[in-house]
PDB file of C-alpha atoms and ligand atoms in Angstrom:
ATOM      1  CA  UNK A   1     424.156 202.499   1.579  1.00 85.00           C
ATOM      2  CA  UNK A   2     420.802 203.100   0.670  1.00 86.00           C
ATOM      3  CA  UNK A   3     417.857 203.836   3.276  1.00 97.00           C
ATOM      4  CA  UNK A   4     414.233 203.983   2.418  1.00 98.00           C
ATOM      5  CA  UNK A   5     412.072 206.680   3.592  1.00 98.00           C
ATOM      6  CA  UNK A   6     407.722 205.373   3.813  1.00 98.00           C
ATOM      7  CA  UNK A   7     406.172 209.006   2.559  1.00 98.00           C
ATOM      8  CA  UNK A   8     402.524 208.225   4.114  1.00 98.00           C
ATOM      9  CA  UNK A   9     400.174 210.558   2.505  1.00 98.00           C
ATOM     10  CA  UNK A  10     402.328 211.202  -0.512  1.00 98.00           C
ATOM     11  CA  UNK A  11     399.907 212.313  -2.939  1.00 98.00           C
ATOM     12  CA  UNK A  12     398.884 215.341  -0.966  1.00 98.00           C
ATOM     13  CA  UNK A  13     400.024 218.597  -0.813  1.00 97.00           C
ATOM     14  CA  UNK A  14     402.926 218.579   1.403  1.00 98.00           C
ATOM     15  CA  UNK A  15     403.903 214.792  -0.485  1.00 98.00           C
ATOM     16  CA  UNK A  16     403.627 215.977  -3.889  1.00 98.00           C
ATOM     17  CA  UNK A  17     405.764 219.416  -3.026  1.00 98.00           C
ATOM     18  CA  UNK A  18     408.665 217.475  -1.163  1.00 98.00           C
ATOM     19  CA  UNK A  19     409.003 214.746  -3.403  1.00 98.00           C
ATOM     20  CA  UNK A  20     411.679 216.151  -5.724  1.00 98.00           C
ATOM     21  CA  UNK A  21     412.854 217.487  -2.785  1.00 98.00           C
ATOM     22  CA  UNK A  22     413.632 215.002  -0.966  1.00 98.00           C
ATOM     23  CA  UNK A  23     414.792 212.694  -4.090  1.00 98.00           C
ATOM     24  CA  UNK A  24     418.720 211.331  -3.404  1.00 97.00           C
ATOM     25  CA  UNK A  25     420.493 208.881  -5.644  1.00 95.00           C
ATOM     26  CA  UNK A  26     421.241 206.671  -2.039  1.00 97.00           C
ATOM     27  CA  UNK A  27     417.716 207.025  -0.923  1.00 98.00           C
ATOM     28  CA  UNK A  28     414.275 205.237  -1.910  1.00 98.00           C
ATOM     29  CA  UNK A  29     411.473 206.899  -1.666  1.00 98.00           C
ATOM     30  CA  UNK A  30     408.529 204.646  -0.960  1.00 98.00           C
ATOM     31  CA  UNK A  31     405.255 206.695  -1.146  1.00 98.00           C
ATOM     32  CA  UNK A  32     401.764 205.722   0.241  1.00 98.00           C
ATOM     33  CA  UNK A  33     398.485 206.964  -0.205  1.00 98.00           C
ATOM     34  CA  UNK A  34     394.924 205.867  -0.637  1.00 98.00           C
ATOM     35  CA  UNK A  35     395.037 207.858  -3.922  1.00 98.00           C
ATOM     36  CA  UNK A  36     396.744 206.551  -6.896  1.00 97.00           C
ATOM     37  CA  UNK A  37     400.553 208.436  -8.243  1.00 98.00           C
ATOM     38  CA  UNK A  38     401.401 207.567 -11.154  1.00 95.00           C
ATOM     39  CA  UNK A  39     404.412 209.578 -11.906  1.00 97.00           C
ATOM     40  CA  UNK A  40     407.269 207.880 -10.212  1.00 98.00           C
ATOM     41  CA  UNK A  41     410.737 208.998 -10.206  1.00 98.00           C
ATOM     42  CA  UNK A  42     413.117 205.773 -10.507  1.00 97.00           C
ATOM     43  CA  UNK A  43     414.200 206.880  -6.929  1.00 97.00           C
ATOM     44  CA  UNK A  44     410.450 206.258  -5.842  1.00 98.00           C
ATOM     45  CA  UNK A  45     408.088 203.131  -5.191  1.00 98.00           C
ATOM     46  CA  UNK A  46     404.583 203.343  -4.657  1.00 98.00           C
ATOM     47  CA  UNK A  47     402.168 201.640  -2.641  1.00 98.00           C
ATOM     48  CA  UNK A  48     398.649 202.227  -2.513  1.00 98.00           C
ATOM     49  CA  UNK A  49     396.376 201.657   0.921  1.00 98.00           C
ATOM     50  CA  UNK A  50     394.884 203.520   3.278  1.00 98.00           C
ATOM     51  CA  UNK A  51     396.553 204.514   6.919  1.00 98.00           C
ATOM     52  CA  UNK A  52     393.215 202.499   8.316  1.00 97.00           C
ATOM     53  CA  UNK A  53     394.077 199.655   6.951  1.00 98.00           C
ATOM     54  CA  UNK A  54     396.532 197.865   9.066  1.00 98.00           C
ATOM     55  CA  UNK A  55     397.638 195.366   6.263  1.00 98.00           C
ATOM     56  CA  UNK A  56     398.620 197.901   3.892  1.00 98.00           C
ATOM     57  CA  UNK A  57     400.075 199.630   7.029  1.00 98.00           C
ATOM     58  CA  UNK A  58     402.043 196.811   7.778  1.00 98.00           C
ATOM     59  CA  UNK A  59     403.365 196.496   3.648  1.00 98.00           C
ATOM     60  CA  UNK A  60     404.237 199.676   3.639  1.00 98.00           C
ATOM     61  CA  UNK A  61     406.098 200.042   6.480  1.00 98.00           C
ATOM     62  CA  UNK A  62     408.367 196.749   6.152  1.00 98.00           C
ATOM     63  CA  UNK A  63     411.585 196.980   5.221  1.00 98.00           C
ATOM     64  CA  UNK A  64     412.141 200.917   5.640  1.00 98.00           C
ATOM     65  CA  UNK A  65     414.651 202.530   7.649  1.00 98.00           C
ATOM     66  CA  UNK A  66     412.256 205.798   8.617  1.00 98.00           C
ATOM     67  CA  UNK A  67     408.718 207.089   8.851  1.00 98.00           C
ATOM     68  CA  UNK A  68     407.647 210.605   7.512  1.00 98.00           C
ATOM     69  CA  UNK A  69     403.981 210.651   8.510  1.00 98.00           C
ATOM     70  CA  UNK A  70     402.189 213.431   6.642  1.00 98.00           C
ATOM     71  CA  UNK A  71     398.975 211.274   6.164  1.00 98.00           C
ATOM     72  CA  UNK A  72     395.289 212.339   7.400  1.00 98.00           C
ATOM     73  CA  UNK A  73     392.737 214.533   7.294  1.00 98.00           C
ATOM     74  CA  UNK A  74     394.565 217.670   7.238  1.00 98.00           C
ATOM     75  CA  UNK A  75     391.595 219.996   8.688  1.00 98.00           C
ATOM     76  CA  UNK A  76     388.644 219.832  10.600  1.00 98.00           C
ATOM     77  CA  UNK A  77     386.662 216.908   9.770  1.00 98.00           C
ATOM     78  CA  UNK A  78     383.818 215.268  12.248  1.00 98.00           C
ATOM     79  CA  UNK A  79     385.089 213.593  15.658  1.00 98.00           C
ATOM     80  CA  UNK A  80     384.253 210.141  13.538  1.00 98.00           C
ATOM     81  CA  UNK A  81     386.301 210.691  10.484  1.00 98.00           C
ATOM     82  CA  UNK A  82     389.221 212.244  12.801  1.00 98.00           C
ATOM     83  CA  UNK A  83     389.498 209.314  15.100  1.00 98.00           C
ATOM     84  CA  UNK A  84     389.324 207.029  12.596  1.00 98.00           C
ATOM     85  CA  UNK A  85     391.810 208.053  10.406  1.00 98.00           C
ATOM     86  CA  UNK A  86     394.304 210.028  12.190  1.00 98.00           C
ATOM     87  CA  UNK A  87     394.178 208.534  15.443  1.00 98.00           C
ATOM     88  CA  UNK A  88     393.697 205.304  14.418  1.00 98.00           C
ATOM     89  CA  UNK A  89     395.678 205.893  11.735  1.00 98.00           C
ATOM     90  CA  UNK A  90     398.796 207.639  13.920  1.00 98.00           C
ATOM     91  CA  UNK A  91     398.742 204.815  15.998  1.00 98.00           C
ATOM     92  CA  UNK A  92     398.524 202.092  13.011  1.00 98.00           C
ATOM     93  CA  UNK A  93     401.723 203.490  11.722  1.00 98.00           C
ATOM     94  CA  UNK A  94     403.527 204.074  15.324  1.00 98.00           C
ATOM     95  CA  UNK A  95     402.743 200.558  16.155  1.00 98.00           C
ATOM     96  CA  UNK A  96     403.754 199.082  12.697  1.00 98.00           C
ATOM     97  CA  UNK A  97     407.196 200.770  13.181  1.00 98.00           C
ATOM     98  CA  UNK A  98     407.413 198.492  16.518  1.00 98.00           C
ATOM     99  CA  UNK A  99     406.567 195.657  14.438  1.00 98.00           C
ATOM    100  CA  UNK A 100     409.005 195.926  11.825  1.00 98.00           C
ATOM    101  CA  UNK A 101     411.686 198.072  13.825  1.00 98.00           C
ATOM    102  CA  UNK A 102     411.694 201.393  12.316  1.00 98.00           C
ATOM    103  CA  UNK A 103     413.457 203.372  14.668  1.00 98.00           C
ATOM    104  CA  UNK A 104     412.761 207.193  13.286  1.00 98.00           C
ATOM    105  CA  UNK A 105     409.583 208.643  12.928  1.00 98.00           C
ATOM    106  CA  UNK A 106     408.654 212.513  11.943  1.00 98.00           C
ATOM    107  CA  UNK A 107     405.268 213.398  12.861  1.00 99.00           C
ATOM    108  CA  UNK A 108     403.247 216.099  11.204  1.00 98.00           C
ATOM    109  CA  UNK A 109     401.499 217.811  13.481  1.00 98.00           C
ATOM    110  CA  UNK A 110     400.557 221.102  13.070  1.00 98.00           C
ATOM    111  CA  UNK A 111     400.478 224.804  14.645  1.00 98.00           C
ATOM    112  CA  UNK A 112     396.408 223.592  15.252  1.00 98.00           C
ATOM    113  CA  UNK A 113     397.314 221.386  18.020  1.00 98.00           C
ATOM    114  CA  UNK A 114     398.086 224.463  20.558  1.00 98.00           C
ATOM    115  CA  UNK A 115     395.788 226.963  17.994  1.00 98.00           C
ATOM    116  CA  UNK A 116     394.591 229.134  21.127  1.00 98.00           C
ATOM    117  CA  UNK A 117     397.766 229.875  22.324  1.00 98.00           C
ATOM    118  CA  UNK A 118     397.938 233.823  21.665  1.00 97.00           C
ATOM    119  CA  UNK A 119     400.216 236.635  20.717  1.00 97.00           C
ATOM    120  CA  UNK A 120     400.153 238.437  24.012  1.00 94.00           C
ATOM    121  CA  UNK A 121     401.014 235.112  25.856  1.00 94.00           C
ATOM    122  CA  UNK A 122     404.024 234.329  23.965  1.00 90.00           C
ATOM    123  CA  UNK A 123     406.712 236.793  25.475  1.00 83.00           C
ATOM    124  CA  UNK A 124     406.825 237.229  21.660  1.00 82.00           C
ATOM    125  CA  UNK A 125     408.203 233.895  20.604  1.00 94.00           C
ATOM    126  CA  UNK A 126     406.214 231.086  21.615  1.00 97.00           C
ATOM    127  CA  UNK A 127     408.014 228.035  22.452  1.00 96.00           C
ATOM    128  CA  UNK A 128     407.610 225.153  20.373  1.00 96.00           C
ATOM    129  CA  UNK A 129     406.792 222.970  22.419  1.00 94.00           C
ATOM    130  CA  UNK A 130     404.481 224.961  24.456  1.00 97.00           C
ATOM    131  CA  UNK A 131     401.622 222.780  25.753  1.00 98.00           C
ATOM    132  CA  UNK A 132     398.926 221.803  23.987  1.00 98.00           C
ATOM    133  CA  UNK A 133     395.413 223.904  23.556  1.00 98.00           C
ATOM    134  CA  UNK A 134     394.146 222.518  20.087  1.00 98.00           C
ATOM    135  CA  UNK A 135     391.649 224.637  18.139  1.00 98.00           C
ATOM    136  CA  UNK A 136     389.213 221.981  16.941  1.00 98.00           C
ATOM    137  CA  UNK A 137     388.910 218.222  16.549  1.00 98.00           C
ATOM    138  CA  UNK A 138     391.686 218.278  13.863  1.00 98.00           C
ATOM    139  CA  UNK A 139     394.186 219.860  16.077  1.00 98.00           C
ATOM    140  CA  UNK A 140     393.289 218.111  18.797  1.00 98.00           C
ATOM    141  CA  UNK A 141     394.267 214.913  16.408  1.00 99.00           C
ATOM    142  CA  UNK A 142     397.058 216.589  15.862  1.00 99.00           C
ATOM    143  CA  UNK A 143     398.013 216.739  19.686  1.00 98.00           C
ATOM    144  CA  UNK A 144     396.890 213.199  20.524  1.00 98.00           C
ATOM    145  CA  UNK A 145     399.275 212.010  18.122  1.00 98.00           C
ATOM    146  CA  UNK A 146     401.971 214.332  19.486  1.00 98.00           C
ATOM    147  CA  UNK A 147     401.195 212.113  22.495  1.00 98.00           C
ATOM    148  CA  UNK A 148     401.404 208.758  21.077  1.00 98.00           C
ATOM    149  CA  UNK A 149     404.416 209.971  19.302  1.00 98.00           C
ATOM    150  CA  UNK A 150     405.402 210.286  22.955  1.00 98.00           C
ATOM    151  CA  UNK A 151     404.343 207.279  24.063  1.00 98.00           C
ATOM    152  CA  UNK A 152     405.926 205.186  21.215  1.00 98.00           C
ATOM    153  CA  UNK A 153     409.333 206.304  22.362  1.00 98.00           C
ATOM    154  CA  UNK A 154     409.318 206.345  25.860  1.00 98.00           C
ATOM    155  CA  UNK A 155     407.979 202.726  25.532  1.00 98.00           C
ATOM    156  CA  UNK A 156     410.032 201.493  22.449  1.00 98.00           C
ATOM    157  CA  UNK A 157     412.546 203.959  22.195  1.00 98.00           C
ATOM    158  CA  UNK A 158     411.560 205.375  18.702  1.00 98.00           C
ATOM    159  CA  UNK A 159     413.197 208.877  18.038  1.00 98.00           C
ATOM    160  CA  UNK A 160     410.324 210.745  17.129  1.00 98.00           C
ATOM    161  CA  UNK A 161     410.267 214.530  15.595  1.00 98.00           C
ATOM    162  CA  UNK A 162     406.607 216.269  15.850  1.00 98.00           C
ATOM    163  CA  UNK A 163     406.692 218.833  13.510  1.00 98.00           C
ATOM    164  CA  UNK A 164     403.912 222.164  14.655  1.00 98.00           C
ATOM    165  CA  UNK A 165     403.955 222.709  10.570  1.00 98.00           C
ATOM    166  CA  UNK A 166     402.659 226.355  10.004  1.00 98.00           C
ATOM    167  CA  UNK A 167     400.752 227.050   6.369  1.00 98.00           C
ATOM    168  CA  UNK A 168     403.421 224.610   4.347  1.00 98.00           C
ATOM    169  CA  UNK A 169     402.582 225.457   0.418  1.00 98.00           C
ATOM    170  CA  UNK A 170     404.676 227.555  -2.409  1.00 98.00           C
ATOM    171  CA  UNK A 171     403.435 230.829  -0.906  1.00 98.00           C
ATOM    172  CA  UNK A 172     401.309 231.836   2.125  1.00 98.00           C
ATOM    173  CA  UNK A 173     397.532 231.251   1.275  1.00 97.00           C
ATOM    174  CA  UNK A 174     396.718 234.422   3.076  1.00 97.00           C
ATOM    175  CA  UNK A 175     398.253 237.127   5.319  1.00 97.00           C
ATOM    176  CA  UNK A 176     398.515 235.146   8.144  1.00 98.00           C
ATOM    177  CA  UNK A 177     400.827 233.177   6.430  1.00 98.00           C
ATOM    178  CA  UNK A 178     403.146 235.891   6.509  1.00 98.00           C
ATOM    179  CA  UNK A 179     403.287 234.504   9.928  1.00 98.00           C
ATOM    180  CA  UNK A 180     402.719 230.994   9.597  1.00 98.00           C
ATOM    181  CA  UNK A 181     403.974 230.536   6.081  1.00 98.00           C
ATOM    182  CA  UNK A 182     407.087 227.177   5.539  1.00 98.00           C
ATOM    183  CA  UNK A 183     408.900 227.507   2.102  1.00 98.00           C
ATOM    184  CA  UNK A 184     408.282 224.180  -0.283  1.00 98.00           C
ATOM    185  CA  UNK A 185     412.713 224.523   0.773  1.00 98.00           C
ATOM    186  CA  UNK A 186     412.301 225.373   4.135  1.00 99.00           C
ATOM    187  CA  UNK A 187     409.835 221.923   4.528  1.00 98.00           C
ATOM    188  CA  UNK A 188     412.668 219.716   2.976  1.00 98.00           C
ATOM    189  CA  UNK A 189     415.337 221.113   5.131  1.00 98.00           C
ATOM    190  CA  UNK A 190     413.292 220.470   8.314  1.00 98.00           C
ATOM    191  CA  UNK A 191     412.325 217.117   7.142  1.00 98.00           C
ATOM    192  CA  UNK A 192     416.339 216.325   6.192  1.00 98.00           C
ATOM    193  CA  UNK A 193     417.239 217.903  10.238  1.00 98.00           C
ATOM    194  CA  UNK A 194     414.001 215.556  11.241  1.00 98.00           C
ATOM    195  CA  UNK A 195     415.405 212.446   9.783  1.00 98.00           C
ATOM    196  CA  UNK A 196     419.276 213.450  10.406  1.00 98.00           C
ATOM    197  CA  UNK A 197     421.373 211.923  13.584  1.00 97.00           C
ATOM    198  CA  UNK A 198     421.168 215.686  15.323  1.00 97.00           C
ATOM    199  CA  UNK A 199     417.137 214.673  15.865  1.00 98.00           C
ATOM    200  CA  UNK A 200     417.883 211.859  17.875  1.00 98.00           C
ATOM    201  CA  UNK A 201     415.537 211.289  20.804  1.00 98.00           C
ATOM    202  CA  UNK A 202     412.358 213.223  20.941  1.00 98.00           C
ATOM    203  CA  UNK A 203     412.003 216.707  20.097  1.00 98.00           C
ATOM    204  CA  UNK A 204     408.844 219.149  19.226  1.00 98.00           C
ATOM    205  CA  UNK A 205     409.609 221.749  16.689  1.00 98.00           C
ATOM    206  CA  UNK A 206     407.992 224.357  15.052  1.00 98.00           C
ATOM    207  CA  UNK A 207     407.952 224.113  11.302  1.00 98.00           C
ATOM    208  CA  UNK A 208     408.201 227.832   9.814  1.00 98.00           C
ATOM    209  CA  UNK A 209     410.330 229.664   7.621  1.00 98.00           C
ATOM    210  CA  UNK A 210     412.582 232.562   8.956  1.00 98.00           C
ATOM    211  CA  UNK A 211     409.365 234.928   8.981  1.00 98.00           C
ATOM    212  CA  UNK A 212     410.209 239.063   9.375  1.00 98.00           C
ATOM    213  CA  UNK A 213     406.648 238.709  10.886  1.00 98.00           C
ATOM    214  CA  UNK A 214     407.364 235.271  12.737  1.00 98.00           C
ATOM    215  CA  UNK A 215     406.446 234.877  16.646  1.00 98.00           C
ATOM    216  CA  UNK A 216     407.056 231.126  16.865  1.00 98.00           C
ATOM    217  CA  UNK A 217     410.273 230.337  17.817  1.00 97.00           C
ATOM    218  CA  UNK A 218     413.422 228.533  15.912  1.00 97.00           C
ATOM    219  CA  UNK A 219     414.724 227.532  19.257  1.00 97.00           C
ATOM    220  CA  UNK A 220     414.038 224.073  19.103  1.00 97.00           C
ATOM    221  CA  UNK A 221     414.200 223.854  15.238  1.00 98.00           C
ATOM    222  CA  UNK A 222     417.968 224.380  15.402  1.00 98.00           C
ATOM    223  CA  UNK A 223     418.741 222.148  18.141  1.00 98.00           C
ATOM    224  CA  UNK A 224     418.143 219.493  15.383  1.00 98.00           C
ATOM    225  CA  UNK A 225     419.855 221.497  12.965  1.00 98.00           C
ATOM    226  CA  UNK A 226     416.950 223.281  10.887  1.00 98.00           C
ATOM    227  CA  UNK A 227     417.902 226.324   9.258  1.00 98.00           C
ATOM    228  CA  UNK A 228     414.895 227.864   7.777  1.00 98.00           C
ATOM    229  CA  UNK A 229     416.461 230.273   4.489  1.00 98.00           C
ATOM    230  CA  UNK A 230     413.307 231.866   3.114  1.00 98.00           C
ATOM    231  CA  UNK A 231     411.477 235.001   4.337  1.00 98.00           C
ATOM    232  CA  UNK A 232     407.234 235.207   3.887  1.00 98.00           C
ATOM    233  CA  UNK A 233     408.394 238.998   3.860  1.00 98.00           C
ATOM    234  CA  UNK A 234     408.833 239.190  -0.142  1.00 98.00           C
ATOM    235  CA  UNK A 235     404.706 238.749  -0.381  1.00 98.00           C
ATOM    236  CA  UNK A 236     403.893 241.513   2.121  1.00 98.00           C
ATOM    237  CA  UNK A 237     403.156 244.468   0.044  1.00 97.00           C
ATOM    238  CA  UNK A 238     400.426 242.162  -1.831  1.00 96.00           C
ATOM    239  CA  UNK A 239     398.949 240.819   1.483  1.00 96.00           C
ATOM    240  CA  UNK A 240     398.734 243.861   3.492  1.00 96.00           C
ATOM    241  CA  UNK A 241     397.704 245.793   0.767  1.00 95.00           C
ATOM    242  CA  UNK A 242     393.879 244.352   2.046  1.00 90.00           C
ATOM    243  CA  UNK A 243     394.664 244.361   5.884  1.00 93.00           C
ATOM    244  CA  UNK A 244     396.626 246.109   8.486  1.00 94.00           C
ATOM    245  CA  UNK A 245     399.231 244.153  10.811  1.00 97.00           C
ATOM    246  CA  UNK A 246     398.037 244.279  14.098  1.00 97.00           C
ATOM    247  CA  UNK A 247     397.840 241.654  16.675  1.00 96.00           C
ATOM    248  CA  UNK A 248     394.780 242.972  17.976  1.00 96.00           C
ATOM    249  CA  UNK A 249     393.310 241.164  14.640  1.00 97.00           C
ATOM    250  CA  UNK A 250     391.750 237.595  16.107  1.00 95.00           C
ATOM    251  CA  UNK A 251     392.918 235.947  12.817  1.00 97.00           C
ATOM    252  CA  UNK A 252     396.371 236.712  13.874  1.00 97.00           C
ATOM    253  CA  UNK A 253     396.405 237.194  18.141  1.00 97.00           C
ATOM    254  CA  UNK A 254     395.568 233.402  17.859  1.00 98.00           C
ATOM    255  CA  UNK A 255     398.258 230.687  16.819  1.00 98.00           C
ATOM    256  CA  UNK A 256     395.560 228.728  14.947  1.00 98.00           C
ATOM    257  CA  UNK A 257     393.923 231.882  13.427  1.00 98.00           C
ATOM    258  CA  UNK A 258     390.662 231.333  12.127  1.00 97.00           C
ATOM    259  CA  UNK A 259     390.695 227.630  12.881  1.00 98.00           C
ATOM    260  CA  UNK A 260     389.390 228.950  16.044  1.00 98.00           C
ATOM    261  CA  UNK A 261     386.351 229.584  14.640  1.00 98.00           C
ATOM    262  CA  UNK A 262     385.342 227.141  12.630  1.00 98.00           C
ATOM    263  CA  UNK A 263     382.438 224.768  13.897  1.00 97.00           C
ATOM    264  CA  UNK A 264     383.660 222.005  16.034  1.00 98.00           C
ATOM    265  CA  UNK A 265     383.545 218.926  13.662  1.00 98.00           C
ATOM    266  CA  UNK A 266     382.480 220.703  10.201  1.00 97.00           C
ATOM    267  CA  UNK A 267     384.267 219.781   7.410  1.00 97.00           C
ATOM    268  CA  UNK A 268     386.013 222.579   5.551  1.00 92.00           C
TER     269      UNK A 268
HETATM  270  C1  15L B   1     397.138 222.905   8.817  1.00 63.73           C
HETATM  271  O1  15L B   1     397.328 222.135   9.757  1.00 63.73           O
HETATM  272  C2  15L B   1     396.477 222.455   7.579  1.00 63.73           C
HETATM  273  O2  15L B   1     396.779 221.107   7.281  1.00 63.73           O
HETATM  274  C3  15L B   1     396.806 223.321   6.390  1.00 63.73           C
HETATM  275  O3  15L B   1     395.872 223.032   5.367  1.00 63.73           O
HETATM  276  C4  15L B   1     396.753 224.809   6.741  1.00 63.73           C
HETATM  277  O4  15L B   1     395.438 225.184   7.054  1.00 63.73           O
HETATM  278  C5  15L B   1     397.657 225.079   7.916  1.00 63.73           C
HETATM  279  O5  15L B   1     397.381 224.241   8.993  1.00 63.73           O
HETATM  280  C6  15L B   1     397.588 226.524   8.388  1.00 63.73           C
HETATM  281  O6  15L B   1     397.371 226.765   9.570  1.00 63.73           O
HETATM  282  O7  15L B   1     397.796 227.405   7.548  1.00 63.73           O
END
């Protein structure tokens, strides 16, 4: 049988890396996004809209069988733009799966929406789903949807996987990553455990590969069956080369790193 699988934001970074990963000859992949992809695998359909518009919401999300919601602003943005479009947004999709009775949705949230936890307070693996203390409007997006996610399936019974992504690109964009860093691999495995029968009910996960320098823990990853493979440790000569590994560095004490920093509501 074939299911479909709504991609919302598919034309950004994390949609355009898991594509091909995520392609399977029983599965459609039906990708949404305000910007236009033109490059469509047979596998693939394509529908262009915006998550703030709630009757593109609604075409997109008829007829599929689950939800990966990558879509949004994806860092700090003013309070305006980040209510509008990924709370608004979040909630648009949530309540569109209602609608047309999606019953799995994977969340991206991200490691911003509990950014001030810190090194020292983690026992040396922080939980994953350790409560929220978001670093900036973005992460605290990212939280409120974690919340609605909540919501949505204590009401409706949705299963729902919130995904704390780390720094999710083909190699860490700085030496924190060698933290934070999740393998283009390592993203499509968690996705597959997110939208497999072991993720059933509603779970909060971080979304990391199997770090050296990792202190966020795989715990609840594997209870849904994520097996990270790859190892940030093969880029560590070239990022320490500039820096010293010490957790009395703010950039990496702090879960959110410099995120912490960054002007409340400034775009970056
Ligand atoms: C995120 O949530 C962002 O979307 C991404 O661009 C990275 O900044 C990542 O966090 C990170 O913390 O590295």
């Amino acid at each position: 049988m074939t299911t479909t699988v709504l991609i919302t934001g598919a034309a950004g970074n994390m949609g355009r890396m898991l594509r091909p990963l995520l392609r399977r000859s029983d599965r459609t992949l039906r990708l949404f996004d305000i910007a236009g992809i033109t490059d469509l695998d047979p596998t693939e359909e394509y529908i262009q809209g915006s998550v703030t518009d709630r009757a593109a919401v609604a075409r997109a999300v008829e007829g599929v069988d689950a939800i990966v919601h990558l879509g949004g602003l994806s860092t700090e943005d003013s309070w305006e733009n980040i209510l509008a479009v990924n709370v608004d947004g979040t909630q648009a999709i949530f309540d569109a799966a209602v609608t047309h009775g999606v019953t799995r949705v994977v969340y991206a949230s991200s490691n911003h929406a509990v950014g001030f936890w810190t090194h020292d307070e983690s026992d040396g693996m922080l939980a994953g789903d350790v409560a929220p203390r978001p670093d900036g409007f973005y992460g605290w997006s990212k939280a409120a949807g974690e919340a609605l996610a909540r919501l949505y399936h204590d009401r409706f019974g949705i299963d729902v996987v919130n995904l704390r992504i780390g720094s999710s690109f083909d190699r860490p964009p700085n030496y924190r990553g060698l933290a934070s860093w999740m393998s283009p691999a390592d993203t499509a495995r968690l996705i597959e455990a997110s939208l497999s029968d072991s993720a059933k009910g509603f779970h909060i996960v971080w979304g990391i590969s199997a770090n050296t320098r990792a202190w966020w823990s795989g715990a609840e990853g594997e209870t849904i069956g994520y097996v990270p493979q790859d190892n940030s440790e093969i880029f560590a000569d070239e990022f320490l080369r500039d820096h010293e590994w010490t957790f009395d560095d703010p950039i990496l004490q702090r879960a959110g790193g410099a995120f912490c920093d960054h002007p409340l509501g400034q775009r970056m």
